[in-house]
Tab-separated table of N, CA, C and O in Angstrom:
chain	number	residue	atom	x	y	z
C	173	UNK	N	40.833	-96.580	-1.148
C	173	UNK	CA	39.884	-96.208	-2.171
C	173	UNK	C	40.637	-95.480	-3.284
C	173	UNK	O	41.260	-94.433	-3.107
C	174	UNK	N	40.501	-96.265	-4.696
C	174	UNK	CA	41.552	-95.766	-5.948
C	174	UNK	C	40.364	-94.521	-6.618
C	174	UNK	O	39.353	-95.205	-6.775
C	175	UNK	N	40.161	-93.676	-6.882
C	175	UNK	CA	39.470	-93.394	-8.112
C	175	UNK	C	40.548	-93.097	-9.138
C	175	UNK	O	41.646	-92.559	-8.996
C	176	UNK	N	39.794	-93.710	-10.469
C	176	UNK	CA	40.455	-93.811	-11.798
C	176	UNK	C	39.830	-92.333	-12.326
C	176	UNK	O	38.891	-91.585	-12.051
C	177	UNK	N	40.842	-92.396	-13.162
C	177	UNK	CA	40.337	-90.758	-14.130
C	177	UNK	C	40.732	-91.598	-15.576
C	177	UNK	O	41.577	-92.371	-16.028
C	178	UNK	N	39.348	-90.784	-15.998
C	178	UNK	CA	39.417	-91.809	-17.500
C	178	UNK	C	39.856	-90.048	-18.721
C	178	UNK	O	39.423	-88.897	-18.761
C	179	UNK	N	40.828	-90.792	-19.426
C	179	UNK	CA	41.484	-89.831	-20.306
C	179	UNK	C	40.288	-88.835	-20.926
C	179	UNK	O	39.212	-89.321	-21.277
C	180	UNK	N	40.583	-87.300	-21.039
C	180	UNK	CA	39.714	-86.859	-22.152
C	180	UNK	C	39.065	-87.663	-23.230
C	180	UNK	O	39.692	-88.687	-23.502
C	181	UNK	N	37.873	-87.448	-23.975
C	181	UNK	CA	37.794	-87.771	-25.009
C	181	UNK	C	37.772	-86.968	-26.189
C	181	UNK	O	37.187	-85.896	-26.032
C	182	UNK	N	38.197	-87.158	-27.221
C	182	UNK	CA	38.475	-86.182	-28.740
C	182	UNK	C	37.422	-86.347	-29.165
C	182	UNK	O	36.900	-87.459	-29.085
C	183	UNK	N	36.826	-85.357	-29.711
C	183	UNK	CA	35.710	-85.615	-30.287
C	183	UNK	C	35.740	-86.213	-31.959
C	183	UNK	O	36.614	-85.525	-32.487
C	184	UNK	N	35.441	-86.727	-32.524
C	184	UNK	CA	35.382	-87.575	-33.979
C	184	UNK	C	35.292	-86.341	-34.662
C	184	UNK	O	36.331	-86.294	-35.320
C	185	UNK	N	34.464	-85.044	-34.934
C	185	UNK	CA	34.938	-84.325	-35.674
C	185	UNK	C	36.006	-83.566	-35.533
C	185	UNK	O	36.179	-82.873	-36.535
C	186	UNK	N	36.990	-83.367	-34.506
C	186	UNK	CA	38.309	-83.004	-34.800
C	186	UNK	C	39.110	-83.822	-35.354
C	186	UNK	O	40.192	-83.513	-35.854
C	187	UNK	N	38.616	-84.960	-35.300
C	187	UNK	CA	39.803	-86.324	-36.074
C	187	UNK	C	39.429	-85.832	-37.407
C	187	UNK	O	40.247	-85.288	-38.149
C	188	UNK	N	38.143	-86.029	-37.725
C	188	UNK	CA	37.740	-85.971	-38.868
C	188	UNK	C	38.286	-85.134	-40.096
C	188	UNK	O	38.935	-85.291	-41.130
C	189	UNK	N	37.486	-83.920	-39.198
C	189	UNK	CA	38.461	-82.028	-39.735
C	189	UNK	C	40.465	-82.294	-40.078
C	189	UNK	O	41.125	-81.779	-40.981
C	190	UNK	N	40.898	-83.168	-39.083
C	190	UNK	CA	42.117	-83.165	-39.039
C	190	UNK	C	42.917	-84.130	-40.262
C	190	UNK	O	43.973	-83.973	-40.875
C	191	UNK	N	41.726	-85.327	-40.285
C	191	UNK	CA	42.261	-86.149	-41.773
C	191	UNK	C	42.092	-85.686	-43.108
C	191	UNK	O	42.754	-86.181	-44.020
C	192	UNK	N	40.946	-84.434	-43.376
C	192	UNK	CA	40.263	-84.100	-44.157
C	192	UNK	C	41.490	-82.986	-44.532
C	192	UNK	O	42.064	-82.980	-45.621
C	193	UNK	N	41.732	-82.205	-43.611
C	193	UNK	CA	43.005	-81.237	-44.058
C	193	UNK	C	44.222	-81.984	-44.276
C	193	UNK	O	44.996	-81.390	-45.027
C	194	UNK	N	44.518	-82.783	-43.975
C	194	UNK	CA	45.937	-83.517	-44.545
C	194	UNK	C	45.655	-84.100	-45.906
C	194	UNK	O	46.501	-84.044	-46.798
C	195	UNK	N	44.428	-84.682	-46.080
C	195	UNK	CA	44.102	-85.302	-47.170
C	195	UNK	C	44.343	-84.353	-48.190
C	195	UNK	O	45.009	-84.622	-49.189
C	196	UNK	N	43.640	-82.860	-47.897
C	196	UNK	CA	43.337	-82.169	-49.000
C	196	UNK	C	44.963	-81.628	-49.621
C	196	UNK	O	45.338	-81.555	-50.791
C	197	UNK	N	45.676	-81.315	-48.400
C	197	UNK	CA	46.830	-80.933	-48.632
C	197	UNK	C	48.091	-81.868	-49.351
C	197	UNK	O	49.021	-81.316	-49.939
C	198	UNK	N	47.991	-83.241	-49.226
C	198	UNK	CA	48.825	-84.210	-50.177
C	198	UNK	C	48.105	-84.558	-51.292
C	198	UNK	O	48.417	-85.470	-52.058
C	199	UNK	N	46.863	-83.633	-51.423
C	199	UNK	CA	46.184	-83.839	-52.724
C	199	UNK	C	46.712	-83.113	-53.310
C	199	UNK	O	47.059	-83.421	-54.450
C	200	UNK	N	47.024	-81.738	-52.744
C	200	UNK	CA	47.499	-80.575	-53.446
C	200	UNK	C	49.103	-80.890	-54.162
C	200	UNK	O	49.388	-81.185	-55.322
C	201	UNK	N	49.895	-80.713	-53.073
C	201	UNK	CA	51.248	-81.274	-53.367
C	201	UNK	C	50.845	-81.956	-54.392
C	201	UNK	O	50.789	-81.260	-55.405
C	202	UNK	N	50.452	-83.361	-54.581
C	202	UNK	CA	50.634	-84.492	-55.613
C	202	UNK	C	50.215	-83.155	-56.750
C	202	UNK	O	51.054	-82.744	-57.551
C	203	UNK	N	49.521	-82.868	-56.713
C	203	UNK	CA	48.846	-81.556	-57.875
C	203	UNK	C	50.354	-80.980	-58.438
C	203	UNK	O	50.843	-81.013	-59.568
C	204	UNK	N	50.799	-80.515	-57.334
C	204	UNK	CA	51.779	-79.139	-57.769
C	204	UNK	C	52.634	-80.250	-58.252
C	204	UNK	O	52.966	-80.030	-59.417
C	205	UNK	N	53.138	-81.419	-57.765
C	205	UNK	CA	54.256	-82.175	-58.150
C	205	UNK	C	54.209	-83.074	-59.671
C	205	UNK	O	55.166	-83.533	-60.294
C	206	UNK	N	52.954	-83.128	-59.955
C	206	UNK	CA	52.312	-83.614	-61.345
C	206	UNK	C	52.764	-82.683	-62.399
C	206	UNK	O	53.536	-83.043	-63.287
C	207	UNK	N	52.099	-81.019	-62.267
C	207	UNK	CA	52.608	-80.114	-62.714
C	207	UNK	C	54.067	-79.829	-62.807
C	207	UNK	O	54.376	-79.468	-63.942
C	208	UNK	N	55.080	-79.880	-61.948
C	208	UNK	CA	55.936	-79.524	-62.342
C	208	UNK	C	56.507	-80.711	-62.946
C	208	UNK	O	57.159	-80.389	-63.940
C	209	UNK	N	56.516	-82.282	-62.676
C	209	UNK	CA	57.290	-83.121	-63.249
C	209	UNK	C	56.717	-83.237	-64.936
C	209	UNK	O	57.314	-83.890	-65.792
C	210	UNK	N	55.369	-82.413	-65.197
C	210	UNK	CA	54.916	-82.261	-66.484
C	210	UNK	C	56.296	-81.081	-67.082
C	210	UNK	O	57.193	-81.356	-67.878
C	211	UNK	N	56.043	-79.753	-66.368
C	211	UNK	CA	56.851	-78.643	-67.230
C	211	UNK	C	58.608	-79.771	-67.516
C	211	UNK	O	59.135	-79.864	-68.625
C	212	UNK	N	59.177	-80.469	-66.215
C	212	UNK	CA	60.384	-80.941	-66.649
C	212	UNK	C	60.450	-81.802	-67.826
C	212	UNK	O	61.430	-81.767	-68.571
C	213	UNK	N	59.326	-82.672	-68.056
C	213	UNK	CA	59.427	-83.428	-69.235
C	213	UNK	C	59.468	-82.966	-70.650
C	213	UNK	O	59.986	-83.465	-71.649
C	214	UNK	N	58.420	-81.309	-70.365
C	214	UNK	CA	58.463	-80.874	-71.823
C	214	UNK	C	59.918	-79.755	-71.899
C	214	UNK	O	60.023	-79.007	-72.871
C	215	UNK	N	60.780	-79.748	-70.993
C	215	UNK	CA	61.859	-79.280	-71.202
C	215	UNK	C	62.776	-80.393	-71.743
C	215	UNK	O	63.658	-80.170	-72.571
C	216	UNK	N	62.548	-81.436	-71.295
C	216	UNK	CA	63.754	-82.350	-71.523
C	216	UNK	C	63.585	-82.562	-73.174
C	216	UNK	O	64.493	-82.386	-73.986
C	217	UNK	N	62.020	-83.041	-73.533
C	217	UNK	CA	61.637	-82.968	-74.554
C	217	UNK	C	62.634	-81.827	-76.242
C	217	UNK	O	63.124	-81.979	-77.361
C	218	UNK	N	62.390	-80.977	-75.372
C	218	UNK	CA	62.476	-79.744	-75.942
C	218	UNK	C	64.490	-79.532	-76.361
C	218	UNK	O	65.085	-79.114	-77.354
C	219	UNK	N	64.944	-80.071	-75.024
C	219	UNK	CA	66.440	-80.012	-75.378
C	219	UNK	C	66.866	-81.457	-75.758
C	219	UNK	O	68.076	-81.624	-75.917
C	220	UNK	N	66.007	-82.572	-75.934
C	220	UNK	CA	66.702	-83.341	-77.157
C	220	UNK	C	66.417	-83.470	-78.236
C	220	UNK	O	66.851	-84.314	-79.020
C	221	UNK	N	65.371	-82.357	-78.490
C	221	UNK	CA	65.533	-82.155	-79.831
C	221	UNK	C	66.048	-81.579	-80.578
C	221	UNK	O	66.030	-81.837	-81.781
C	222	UNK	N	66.935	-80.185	-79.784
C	222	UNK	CA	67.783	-79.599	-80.038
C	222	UNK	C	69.435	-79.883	-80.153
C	222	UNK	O	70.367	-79.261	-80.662
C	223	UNK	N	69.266	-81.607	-79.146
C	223	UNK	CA	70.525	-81.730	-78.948
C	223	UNK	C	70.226	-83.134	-79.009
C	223	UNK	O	70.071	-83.689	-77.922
C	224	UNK	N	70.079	-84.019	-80.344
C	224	UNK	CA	70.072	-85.435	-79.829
C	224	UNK	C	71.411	-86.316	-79.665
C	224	UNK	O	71.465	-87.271	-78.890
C	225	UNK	N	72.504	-85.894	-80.487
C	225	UNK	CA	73.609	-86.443	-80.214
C	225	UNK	C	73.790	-86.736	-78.750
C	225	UNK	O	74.009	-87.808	-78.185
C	226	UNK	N	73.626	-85.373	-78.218
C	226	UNK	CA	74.348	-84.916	-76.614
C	226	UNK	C	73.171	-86.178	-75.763
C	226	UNK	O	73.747	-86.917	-74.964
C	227	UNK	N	71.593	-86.407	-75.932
C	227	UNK	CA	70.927	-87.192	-75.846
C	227	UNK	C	71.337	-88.688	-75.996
C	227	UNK	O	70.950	-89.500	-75.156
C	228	UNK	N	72.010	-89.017	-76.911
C	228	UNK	CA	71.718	-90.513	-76.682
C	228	UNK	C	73.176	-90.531	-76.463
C	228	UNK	O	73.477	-91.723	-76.531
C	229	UNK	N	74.212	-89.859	-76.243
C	229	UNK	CA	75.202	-90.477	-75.408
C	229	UNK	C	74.835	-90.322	-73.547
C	229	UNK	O	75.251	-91.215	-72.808
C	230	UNK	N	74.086	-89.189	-72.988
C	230	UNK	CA	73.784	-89.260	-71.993
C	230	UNK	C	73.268	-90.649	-71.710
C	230	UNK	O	73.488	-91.426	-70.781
C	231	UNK	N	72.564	-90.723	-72.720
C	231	UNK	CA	71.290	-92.653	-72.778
C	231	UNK	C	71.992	-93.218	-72.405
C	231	UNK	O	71.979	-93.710	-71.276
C	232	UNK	N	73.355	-93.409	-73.728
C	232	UNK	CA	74.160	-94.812	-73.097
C	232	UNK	C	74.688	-94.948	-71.896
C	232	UNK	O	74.456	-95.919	-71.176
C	233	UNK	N	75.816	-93.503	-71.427
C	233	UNK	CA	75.896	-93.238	-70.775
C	233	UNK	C	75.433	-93.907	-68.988
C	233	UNK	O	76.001	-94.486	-68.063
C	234	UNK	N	74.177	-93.409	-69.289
C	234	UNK	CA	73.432	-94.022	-67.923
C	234	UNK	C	73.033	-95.705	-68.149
C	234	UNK	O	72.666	-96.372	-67.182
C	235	UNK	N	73.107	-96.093	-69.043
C	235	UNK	CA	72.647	-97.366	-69.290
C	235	UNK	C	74.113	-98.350	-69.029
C	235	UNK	O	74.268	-99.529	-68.709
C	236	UNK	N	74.953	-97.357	-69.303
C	236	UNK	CA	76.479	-98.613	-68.675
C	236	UNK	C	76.346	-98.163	-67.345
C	236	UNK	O	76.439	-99.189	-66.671
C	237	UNK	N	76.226	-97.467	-66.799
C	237	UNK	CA	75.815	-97.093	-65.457
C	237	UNK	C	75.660	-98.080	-64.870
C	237	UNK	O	76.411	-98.687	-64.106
C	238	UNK	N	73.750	-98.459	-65.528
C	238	UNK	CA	72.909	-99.162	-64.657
C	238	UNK	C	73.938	-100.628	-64.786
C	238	UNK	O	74.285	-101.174	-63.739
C	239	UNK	N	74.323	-101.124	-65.960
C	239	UNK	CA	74.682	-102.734	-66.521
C	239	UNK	C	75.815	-102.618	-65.740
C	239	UNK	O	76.017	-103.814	-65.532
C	240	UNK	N	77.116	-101.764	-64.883
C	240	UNK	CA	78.189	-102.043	-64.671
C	240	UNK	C	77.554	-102.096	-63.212
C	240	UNK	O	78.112	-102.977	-62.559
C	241	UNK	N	76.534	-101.412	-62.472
C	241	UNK	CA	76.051	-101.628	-61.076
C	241	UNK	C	75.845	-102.852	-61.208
C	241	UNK	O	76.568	-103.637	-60.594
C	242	UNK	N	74.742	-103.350	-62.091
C	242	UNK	CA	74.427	-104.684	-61.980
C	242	UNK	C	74.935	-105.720	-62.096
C	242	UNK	O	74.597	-106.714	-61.453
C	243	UNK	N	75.949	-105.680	-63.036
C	243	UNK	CA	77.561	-106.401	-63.091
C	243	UNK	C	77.657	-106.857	-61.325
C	243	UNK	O	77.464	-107.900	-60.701
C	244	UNK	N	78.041	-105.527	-60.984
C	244	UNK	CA	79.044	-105.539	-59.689
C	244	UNK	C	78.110	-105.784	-58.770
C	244	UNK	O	78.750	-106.283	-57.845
C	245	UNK	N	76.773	-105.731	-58.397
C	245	UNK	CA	75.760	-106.396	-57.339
C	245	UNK	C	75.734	-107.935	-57.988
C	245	UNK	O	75.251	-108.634	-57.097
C	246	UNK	N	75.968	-108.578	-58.874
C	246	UNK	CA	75.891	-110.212	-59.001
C	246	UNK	C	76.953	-110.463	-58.721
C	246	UNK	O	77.194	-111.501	-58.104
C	247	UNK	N	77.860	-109.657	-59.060
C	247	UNK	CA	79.622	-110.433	-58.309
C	247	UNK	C	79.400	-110.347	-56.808
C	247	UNK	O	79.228	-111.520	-56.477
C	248	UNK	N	79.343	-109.846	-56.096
C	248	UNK	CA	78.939	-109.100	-54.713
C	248	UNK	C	77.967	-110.592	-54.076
C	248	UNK	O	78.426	-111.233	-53.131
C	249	UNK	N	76.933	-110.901	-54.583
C	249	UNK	CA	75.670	-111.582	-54.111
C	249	UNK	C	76.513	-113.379	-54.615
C	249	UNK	O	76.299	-114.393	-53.950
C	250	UNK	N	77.303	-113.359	-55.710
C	250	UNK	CA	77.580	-114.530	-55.863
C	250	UNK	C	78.911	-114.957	-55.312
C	250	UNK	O	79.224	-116.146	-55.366
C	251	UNK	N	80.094	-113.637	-54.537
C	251	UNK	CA	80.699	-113.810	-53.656
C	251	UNK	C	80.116	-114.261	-52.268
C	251	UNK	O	80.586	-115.278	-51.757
C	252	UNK	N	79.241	-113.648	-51.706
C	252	UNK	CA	78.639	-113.951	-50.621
C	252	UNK	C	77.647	-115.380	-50.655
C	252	UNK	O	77.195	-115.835	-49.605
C	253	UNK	N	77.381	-115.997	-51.944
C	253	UNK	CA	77.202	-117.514	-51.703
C	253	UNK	C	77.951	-118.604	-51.542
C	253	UNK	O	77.802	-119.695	-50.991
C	254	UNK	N	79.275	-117.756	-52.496
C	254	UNK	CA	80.336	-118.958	-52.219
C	254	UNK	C	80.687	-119.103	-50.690
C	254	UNK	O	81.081	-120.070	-50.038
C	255	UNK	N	80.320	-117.416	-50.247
C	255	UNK	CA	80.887	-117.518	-48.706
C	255	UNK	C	80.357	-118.888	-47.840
C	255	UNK	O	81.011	-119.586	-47.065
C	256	UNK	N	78.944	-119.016	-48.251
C	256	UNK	CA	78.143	-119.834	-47.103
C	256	UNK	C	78.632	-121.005	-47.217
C	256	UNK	O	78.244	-121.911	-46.480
């Protein structure tokens, strides 16, 4: 003779209570993180206007960046076809 034991059950308002506080809390974050990626923009704002030279060489700067990565991921992807 087996008797089974059937697991506790949770009650739906602790799930509930429990999604409701996570929810509220990555509501918040996203809040605080809105806010601050606002204050960084009006800083950045603020120092290229003070400094646009220093500004658009950073620009280019990152823009040969991106074009010499991308260069070197099509050499990379079109080495590995010749491979096949």
């Amino acid at each position: 003779m087996t008797t089974e034991t059937k697991p506790a059950a949770t009650p739906a308002t602790t799930e509930t209570a429990s999604e409701d506080t996570l929810f509220s809390q990555a509501k918040e974050a996203l809040s605080d993180a809105g806010e601050t990626i606002g204050d960084v923009v009006d800083d950045l704002v603020e120092a290229a206007k003070k400094n646009p030279v220093a500004t658009a060489a950073i620009a280019a700067g990152a823009a040969a960046a991106v074009a010499g990565a991308a260069f070197g991921i099509s050499k990379l992807l079109d080495k590995d076809d010749d491979a096949k």
